[in-house]
Amino acid sequence: MKKTISNWGLFPSVETEKITGKTTKSVSEEIKSFDKIIPRGNGRCYGDASLQNHIFSTLTFNHYLAFDKTTGILSCESGVLLDSIVKDFVSKGYFLPITPGTKFITVGGAIASDVHGKNHHKDGCFSDFLESFKLVDHNGITHFCSKTENIDLFWSTIGGMGHTGIITEAQFYLKKIESRYIRQESIKAKNLKEIFDLFEKSNDWTYTVAWIDCLQKGNTLGRSILLRGEHAMSTELSVNQLSLENPVSKPKNIPFFFPNFILNKFGVKLFNFLFYYKQIRKFKSNFIDLETYFYPLDSIHNWNKIYGKKGFIQYQFVIPKHTGYEGMSEVLNKISESGEGSFLAVLKLFGANNPLATNSFPIEGYTLALDFKLNDKLPHLIKELDSIVQKYKGRIYRAKDALSTPDLTNYVTSETNTKFVSLQSERYKK
Amino acid sequence: MIILGSNSDISKAYLEYTLSKNENYSETIYLFSSNIERANKYKQHLTVIYSNISVQVLEMDLTKNFDLSKFKQLNFSHVFCATGFLGQDTVSGLYSKENTRKIIDINYSKLIPVILELGNILESKKEGSIVVLSSVAGERGRFSNFVYGSAKAGLTAFLSGYRAYLSHQNVHLMTVKPGFMATQMTAELDLPGPLTAEPLKVATNIYKANVKRKNQLYVLPIWRLIMFVIKSIPEFVFKKLKL
């Protein structure tokens, strides 16, 4: 039965027939009859990645296989959500070594996009903690891939957006934690120079990220708040903060699509103003629960509906460090000039990349990720932003590349067969 | 605890909710399923999360002859039955003999002896509880799936009488009547969002109702009202509808 689906940005959408994964045996049988099919996890990427007229859903591959306490290696099926891992392992004293801003992605998706998080500058990407995985290729053959076996297939699958085949299970490290809390310091920065300085000074911190106001100009261009964090040790906390048990939480839900006028320039400016000034002092330090620190938006289900029915794109680029300041200033000026852009804008300093993970997005430099509501002016704005990123030899994240030029994501070279193709890879071939 | 139809999303949610509410759960968990491979995968999954539980997987395929004596050696005080088969609807499969046979066997004719056997064992212990998932589809035979509906109607009537019988033996039997649920069974159907319940919500409601020893439970509660309306439609109107 055909259904219309889209990714988290609600744009674009496609009519698709979903094939549900059942057991490893039938994966090769299932895919044999399709000329074109793409594996799909939970669909939390943006744009047209993992969209096709036939998709192979890995969500029924949601079992843990084994957990080794001595090494910290978790073996699980590829459809396990990071959310389940957080729910089941934080209470045992383990957390994800790398996590993106949402836990509602699958392990397979984490590998296919080689996700990164607030600790990239220290710990790298998801693949840096990945031991091995099993993959079913376009001939229906299952391969065991690791850093020592089927090495080429291992690295071309990482960040490969599902083009090499269907990951059925994976083995990766979890990291030990002492508490559920993050010791967070939030520091206000008046402008881009200040926040860049703060990032440099915070290099020893495990987690660093900044919320940035994209609509500022002139002296306050790049006004932001740095949020740096460390896992709190048990010695830093009071007795009632030591429990690792999951707190009972009541998530909120956005039940309907917001009308278009809500998220306009005025609304965003107002939000940004309130957000920056709600922290009265320049420097604040506190302990916050790790789910709030890592996944602030996950507690609002369907937050993408705030952008209305037309949907939105998320735009994320990185500019090499040595020209990061000039490049970022130019981009921010262009965004501010346009009046587009959202209140959800994130700035981070990436560390050096792993040269083996050639499909992976991060390179050493400054990255900015923000949402743009879809409208008629947007394609032109994205073209202009793309040319700035291109000028400074930067690149765009493949998981967030709707409306961008393919030249900016050509570091991904995993499209080696004609079976596992997405609307995204077909768009690139045009 | 015995779980019939253990691969069902509802069974899993119910079991995991029960384990979260009962630390150091000491009773053996018996998972009965027609898909042993998947059930064993689930057992492995459970033992990764809960290191101290005891789980056994047993095959129960109601389309074949099932040996009821398998239950005799097991030690249990609670049964959760989510065995069911939706089958094809009227438009696509009304006259398929295989479809009809399977719907009737799994939802009623082969299931009743299983429930009786388990009830008999609990009766001899004079303690325990049984939860069985029937369906709102059993409230009235409707155009779209009346073979399934009639099997569930039979099941509901059986459970009503058996509940009365068992209550004199200190054994509790609760009938759960789900409306739409977002599970593997309904994965291909286009269900209305607000009326479709998530497995965890259903499991939580069932667990709490069982603890309170309720007799019947509609999940979601709105279905009691919806079915009242559906049952009230006069037959001369109802037969023209393609509900």
XYZ file of C-alpha atoms in Angstrom, chain A residues 11-423:
413
model
C 9.874 18.737 2.314
C 9.997 17.153 -0.155
C 7.499 14.298 0.090
C 7.186 11.175 -2.015
C 4.640 8.417 -2.540
C 6.278 5.268 -1.369
C 5.702 1.606 -0.735
C 7.278 0.505 2.486
C 8.920 -2.897 2.781
C 9.245 -3.883 6.410
C 12.362 -5.747 7.458
C 11.614 -9.004 9.288
C 14.591 -11.351 9.712
C 18.052 -11.303 8.189
C 17.131 -14.164 5.903
C 14.358 -12.374 4.177
C 16.248 -9.082 3.681
C 18.003 -10.442 0.604
C 14.766 -12.063 -0.605
C 12.828 -8.848 -0.024
C 15.167 -6.607 -1.947
C 15.783 -8.967 -4.887
C 12.579 -7.965 -6.634
C 13.191 -4.204 -6.565
C 15.267 -2.278 -9.085
C 15.463 0.763 -6.862
C 15.119 0.779 -3.091
C 16.682 2.696 -0.212
C 17.025 1.701 3.450
C 15.297 3.988 5.905
C 15.499 4.385 9.663
C 13.345 6.847 11.541
C 13.384 9.577 8.911
C 14.792 12.329 11.125
C 17.128 13.654 8.456
C 16.075 16.485 6.189
C 15.586 17.010 2.490
C 15.373 13.981 0.220
C 17.841 11.578 1.847
C 16.416 8.044 2.293
C 13.362 8.821 0.169
C 12.433 6.669 -2.825
C 9.359 5.002 -4.333
C 10.304 1.869 -2.437
C 11.887 2.050 0.983
C 13.182 -0.684 3.232
C 12.289 0.139 6.801
C 14.693 -1.147 9.424
C 12.447 -0.138 12.329
C 11.424 -3.741 13.026
C 15.106 -4.604 13.541
C 14.871 -3.204 17.048
C 16.464 -5.815 19.285
C 19.587 -5.654 21.437
C 21.837 -8.635 20.750
C 24.430 -8.418 23.527
C 26.184 -6.011 25.874
C 29.705 -6.574 27.178
C 30.232 -4.723 30.462
C 34.008 -5.188 30.382
C 34.501 -3.543 26.989
C 31.352 -1.411 26.912
C 30.480 -2.720 23.454
C 26.781 -2.886 22.617
C 25.683 -5.153 19.793
C 22.228 -4.446 18.433
C 20.062 -4.495 15.326
C 20.227 -1.441 13.126
C 16.688 -0.249 13.805
C 17.289 0.325 17.520
C 16.610 3.972 18.337
C 19.191 5.977 20.293
C 16.194 6.850 22.492
C 15.906 3.197 23.577
C 19.622 3.065 24.332
C 19.363 6.194 26.496
C 16.298 4.766 28.296
C 17.839 1.367 28.908
C 21.508 2.130 29.536
C 21.794 5.452 31.362
C 20.240 3.742 34.378
C 23.058 1.165 34.132
C 25.722 3.910 34.023
C 26.336 4.095 30.253
C 25.687 6.784 27.660
C 26.168 7.246 23.920
C 29.727 8.322 23.075
C 28.453 10.520 20.224
C 24.925 11.809 19.929
C 23.264 14.286 17.588
C 20.620 16.737 18.801
C 17.838 14.170 18.692
C 17.705 10.637 20.091
C 14.962 9.604 17.679
C 17.317 8.229 15.059
C 18.299 4.617 14.467
C 21.750 3.116 14.898
C 21.762 2.453 11.143
C 20.947 6.104 10.514
C 23.711 7.194 12.876
C 26.178 5.206 10.745
C 24.724 6.228 7.370
C 25.028 9.937 8.245
C 28.046 9.412 10.494
C 26.458 11.705 13.022
C 28.382 14.159 15.153
C 27.578 15.967 18.384
C 28.718 18.627 20.828
C 31.937 16.698 21.521
C 33.217 16.410 17.961
C 36.289 18.516 18.693
C 37.404 15.919 21.256
C 35.804 12.630 20.278
C 34.989 12.796 16.573
C 31.985 11.177 14.914
C 29.871 8.074 15.566
C 32.243 6.024 13.393
C 35.063 6.701 15.846
C 33.260 4.403 18.283
C 32.022 1.898 15.715
C 33.593 -1.557 15.832
C 31.724 -3.406 13.119
C 28.423 -4.019 11.369
C 26.648 -6.480 9.051
C 25.534 -5.210 5.684
C 23.350 -6.759 2.959
C 24.603 -5.540 -0.411
C 22.816 -5.054 -3.755
C 23.321 -8.738 -4.597
C 21.655 -9.812 -1.376
C 24.939 -10.983 0.135
C 25.647 -10.261 3.793
C 29.088 -8.902 4.659
C 30.677 -8.474 8.073
C 32.485 -5.135 7.972
C 35.035 -3.709 10.384
C 38.343 -1.839 10.409
C 40.055 -5.136 9.537
C 37.459 -6.957 7.425
C 35.830 -5.679 4.228
C 37.583 -2.438 5.019
C 36.554 -0.545 1.865
C 32.910 -1.448 2.368
C 33.209 -0.447 6.048
C 34.378 3.079 5.255
C 32.159 3.634 2.217
C 29.085 2.690 4.260
C 30.000 5.134 7.018
C 28.418 8.438 6.018
C 27.318 6.644 2.835
C 23.617 7.554 3.170
C 22.473 3.939 2.638
C 23.870 3.604 -0.878
C 26.066 0.593 -0.167
C 23.291 -1.581 1.250
C 21.185 -2.345 4.281
C 22.884 -2.418 7.679
C 21.174 -5.104 9.748
C 23.194 -4.943 12.982
C 26.109 -3.035 14.475
C 28.602 -3.179 17.324
C 29.792 0.036 18.979
C 31.096 1.388 22.272
C 29.019 3.025 24.962
C 30.770 5.273 27.455
C 30.688 5.007 31.211
C 29.104 7.839 33.161
C 28.871 8.461 36.886
C 25.656 10.452 36.983
C 22.718 11.674 34.931
C 23.915 15.242 35.195
C 25.944 17.587 33.049
C 27.817 20.410 34.726
C 27.005 23.214 32.335
C 28.480 26.665 32.013
C 26.596 29.173 29.884
C 28.556 32.233 28.822
C 27.139 35.146 26.866
C 29.105 36.469 23.902
C 28.366 39.932 22.518
C 29.475 39.142 18.986
C 31.164 36.642 16.681
C 34.700 37.517 17.781
C 33.808 36.850 21.407
C 32.150 33.503 20.709
C 35.047 32.360 18.536
C 37.445 33.256 21.381
C 35.289 31.339 23.826
C 35.339 28.243 21.608
C 39.126 28.396 21.424
C 39.394 28.775 25.204
C 36.934 25.894 25.783
C 38.857 23.310 23.813
C 39.461 21.173 26.896
C 35.791 20.886 27.671
C 34.143 17.650 26.475
C 30.994 19.316 25.147
C 30.850 22.753 23.543
C 28.101 24.296 21.438
C 26.612 27.769 21.067
C 23.142 29.009 20.404
C 23.504 31.936 18.017
C 21.170 34.791 17.052
C 21.230 34.821 13.249
C 19.384 38.091 12.871
C 21.967 40.392 14.510
C 23.987 42.949 12.524
C 26.976 45.226 12.910
C 28.641 45.196 16.357
C 26.352 42.444 17.594
C 26.701 40.175 14.556
C 26.994 36.639 15.874
C 25.625 37.339 19.351
C 25.462 33.968 21.095
C 25.491 31.954 24.250
C 28.133 29.256 24.686
C 26.977 26.146 26.489
C 29.914 24.026 27.534
C 29.547 20.887 29.588
C 31.111 17.948 31.339
C 29.529 14.800 32.753
C 29.165 15.510 36.462
C 31.171 13.240 38.729
C 29.390 11.705 41.678
C 31.614 13.731 44.017
C 30.208 16.991 42.646
C 26.593 16.149 43.308
C 24.255 16.041 46.258
C 22.857 12.700 47.438
C 19.504 13.103 45.734
C 21.183 13.777 42.373
C 23.103 10.513 42.364
C 20.335 8.247 41.062
C 20.798 7.061 37.480
C 17.123 6.097 37.177
C 15.067 7.630 34.375
C 12.915 10.480 35.651
C 9.225 10.416 34.762
C 8.754 12.976 32.023
C 5.657 14.288 30.341
C 6.571 15.297 26.802
C 4.647 18.109 25.195
C 3.109 17.702 21.780
C 2.490 20.141 18.938
C -0.886 18.834 17.783
C -1.330 20.836 14.603
C 0.582 22.758 11.965
C 1.167 26.374 12.922
C -0.161 28.943 10.462
C 2.474 30.604 8.316
C 2.527 34.001 9.966
C 3.697 32.727 13.386
C 7.303 32.152 12.398
C 8.045 35.486 10.757
C 10.965 37.881 11.224
C 9.280 39.664 14.103
C 8.484 36.455 15.974
C 12.006 35.140 15.600
C 13.573 38.471 16.631
C 11.401 38.531 19.719
C 12.291 34.975 20.650
C 16.004 35.603 20.140
C 15.866 38.768 22.255
C 14.116 36.990 25.120
C 16.384 33.955 24.893
C 19.587 35.996 25.060
C 18.460 38.286 27.836
C 16.746 35.683 29.991
C 20.223 34.859 31.235
C 20.885 38.046 33.174
C 24.500 37.436 34.127
C 27.239 36.910 31.573
C 28.331 33.694 33.226
C 26.115 30.979 34.681
C 26.961 27.522 35.993
C 24.510 24.789 36.900
C 23.802 21.058 36.767
C 21.225 19.866 34.296
C 19.859 16.455 33.459
C 21.576 14.970 30.444
C 18.367 14.539 28.471
C 17.671 18.263 28.773
C 21.272 19.139 27.830
C 21.502 16.861 24.791
C 17.915 16.705 23.573
C 16.131 19.962 24.425
C 13.733 19.651 21.479
C 12.910 15.960 21.866
C 10.589 16.754 24.743
C 8.371 18.619 22.263
C 6.939 15.959 20.002
C 6.222 17.042 16.436
C 8.040 20.362 16.894
C 8.520 20.412 13.132
C 4.851 21.404 12.846
C 5.809 24.851 14.156
C 7.104 25.534 10.649
C 3.697 24.976 9.106
C 2.472 22.582 6.434
C 4.894 23.718 3.732
C 7.768 22.546 5.864
C 11.307 23.777 6.228
C 14.885 22.944 5.435
C 17.789 22.713 7.785
C 20.977 24.183 6.434
C 24.308 23.124 7.918
C 27.725 23.978 6.564
C 31.293 24.024 7.836
C 34.052 26.470 6.869
C 37.723 25.596 7.418
C 39.151 27.138 10.562
C 41.703 29.492 9.049
C 39.002 31.442 7.178
C 36.209 30.610 9.600
C 35.747 34.114 10.946
C 35.503 35.857 7.573
C 33.340 33.119 6.100
C 30.959 32.960 9.032
C 30.654 36.769 9.145
C 29.738 36.871 5.484
C 27.141 34.126 5.866
C 25.614 35.727 8.938
C 25.401 39.088 7.233
C 23.632 37.524 4.272
C 21.145 35.719 6.542
C 20.485 38.788 8.637
C 19.973 40.858 5.492
C 17.401 38.378 4.210
C 15.405 38.350 7.431
C 14.973 34.590 7.017
C 16.280 32.094 9.526
C 14.966 30.700 12.727
C 15.500 30.846 16.412
C 17.044 27.385 16.320
C 20.568 28.192 15.153
C 23.580 26.300 16.439
C 27.257 27.124 16.121
C 30.125 24.790 16.885
C 33.864 24.396 16.378
C 34.720 20.993 14.893
C 38.015 19.244 15.552
C 40.181 17.496 12.980
C 38.498 14.863 10.836
C 39.309 11.160 10.605
C 41.018 10.808 7.194
C 39.636 7.258 6.794
C 36.030 8.415 7.128
C 35.981 10.080 3.727
C 32.169 10.383 3.529
C 31.930 12.170 6.851
C 30.896 15.787 6.919
C 32.941 17.423 9.717
C 36.295 19.050 8.947
C 38.243 21.249 11.318
C 36.420 24.551 11.306
C 33.259 26.372 12.286
C 29.869 24.873 11.562
C 26.498 26.580 11.654
C 23.164 24.760 11.496
C 19.857 26.526 11.201
C 16.334 26.128 9.913
C 14.720 28.044 7.092
C 10.983 28.052 6.584
C 10.113 27.199 2.999
C 9.022 30.126 0.851
C 9.604 31.540 -2.646
C 12.666 33.564 -1.640
C 14.474 30.620 -0.105
C 16.035 28.920 -3.160
C 17.735 32.183 -4.087
C 19.029 32.744 -0.563
C 20.404 29.203 -0.392
C 22.169 29.744 -3.742
C 23.834 32.830 -2.296
C 24.803 31.086 0.932
C 26.125 28.120 -1.043
C 28.367 30.393 -3.088
C 29.795 31.924 0.090
C 30.464 28.466 1.523
C 32.032 27.462 -1.780
C 34.182 30.598 -1.831
C 35.658 29.686 1.551
C 36.165 26.030 0.524
C 33.569 24.762 2.962
C 31.017 22.000 2.608
C 27.388 21.127 3.402
C 26.052 18.167 5.459
C 24.441 15.567 3.195
C 21.716 14.861 5.737
C 20.660 18.516 5.394
C 21.255 19.488 1.777
C 17.846 20.249 0.279
C 18.113 23.137 -2.220
C 21.920 23.144 -2.110
C 24.325 22.554 -4.953
C 25.651 18.965 -5.160
C 29.192 20.336 -5.458
C 29.145 21.088 -1.753
C 28.474 17.472 -0.758
C 30.631 15.652 -3.274
C 32.901 14.352 -0.486
C 30.317 11.511 -0.262
C 31.202 8.886 -2.867
C 29.175 5.862 -1.836
C 26.856 5.608 -4.870
C 28.453 2.536 -6.432
C 25.412 0.522 -7.508
C 22.112 1.172 -9.233
C 19.959 -0.541 -6.631
C 20.324 1.532 -3.481
C 19.456 4.970 -4.727
C 17.473 7.716 -3.065
C 15.722 10.748 -4.526
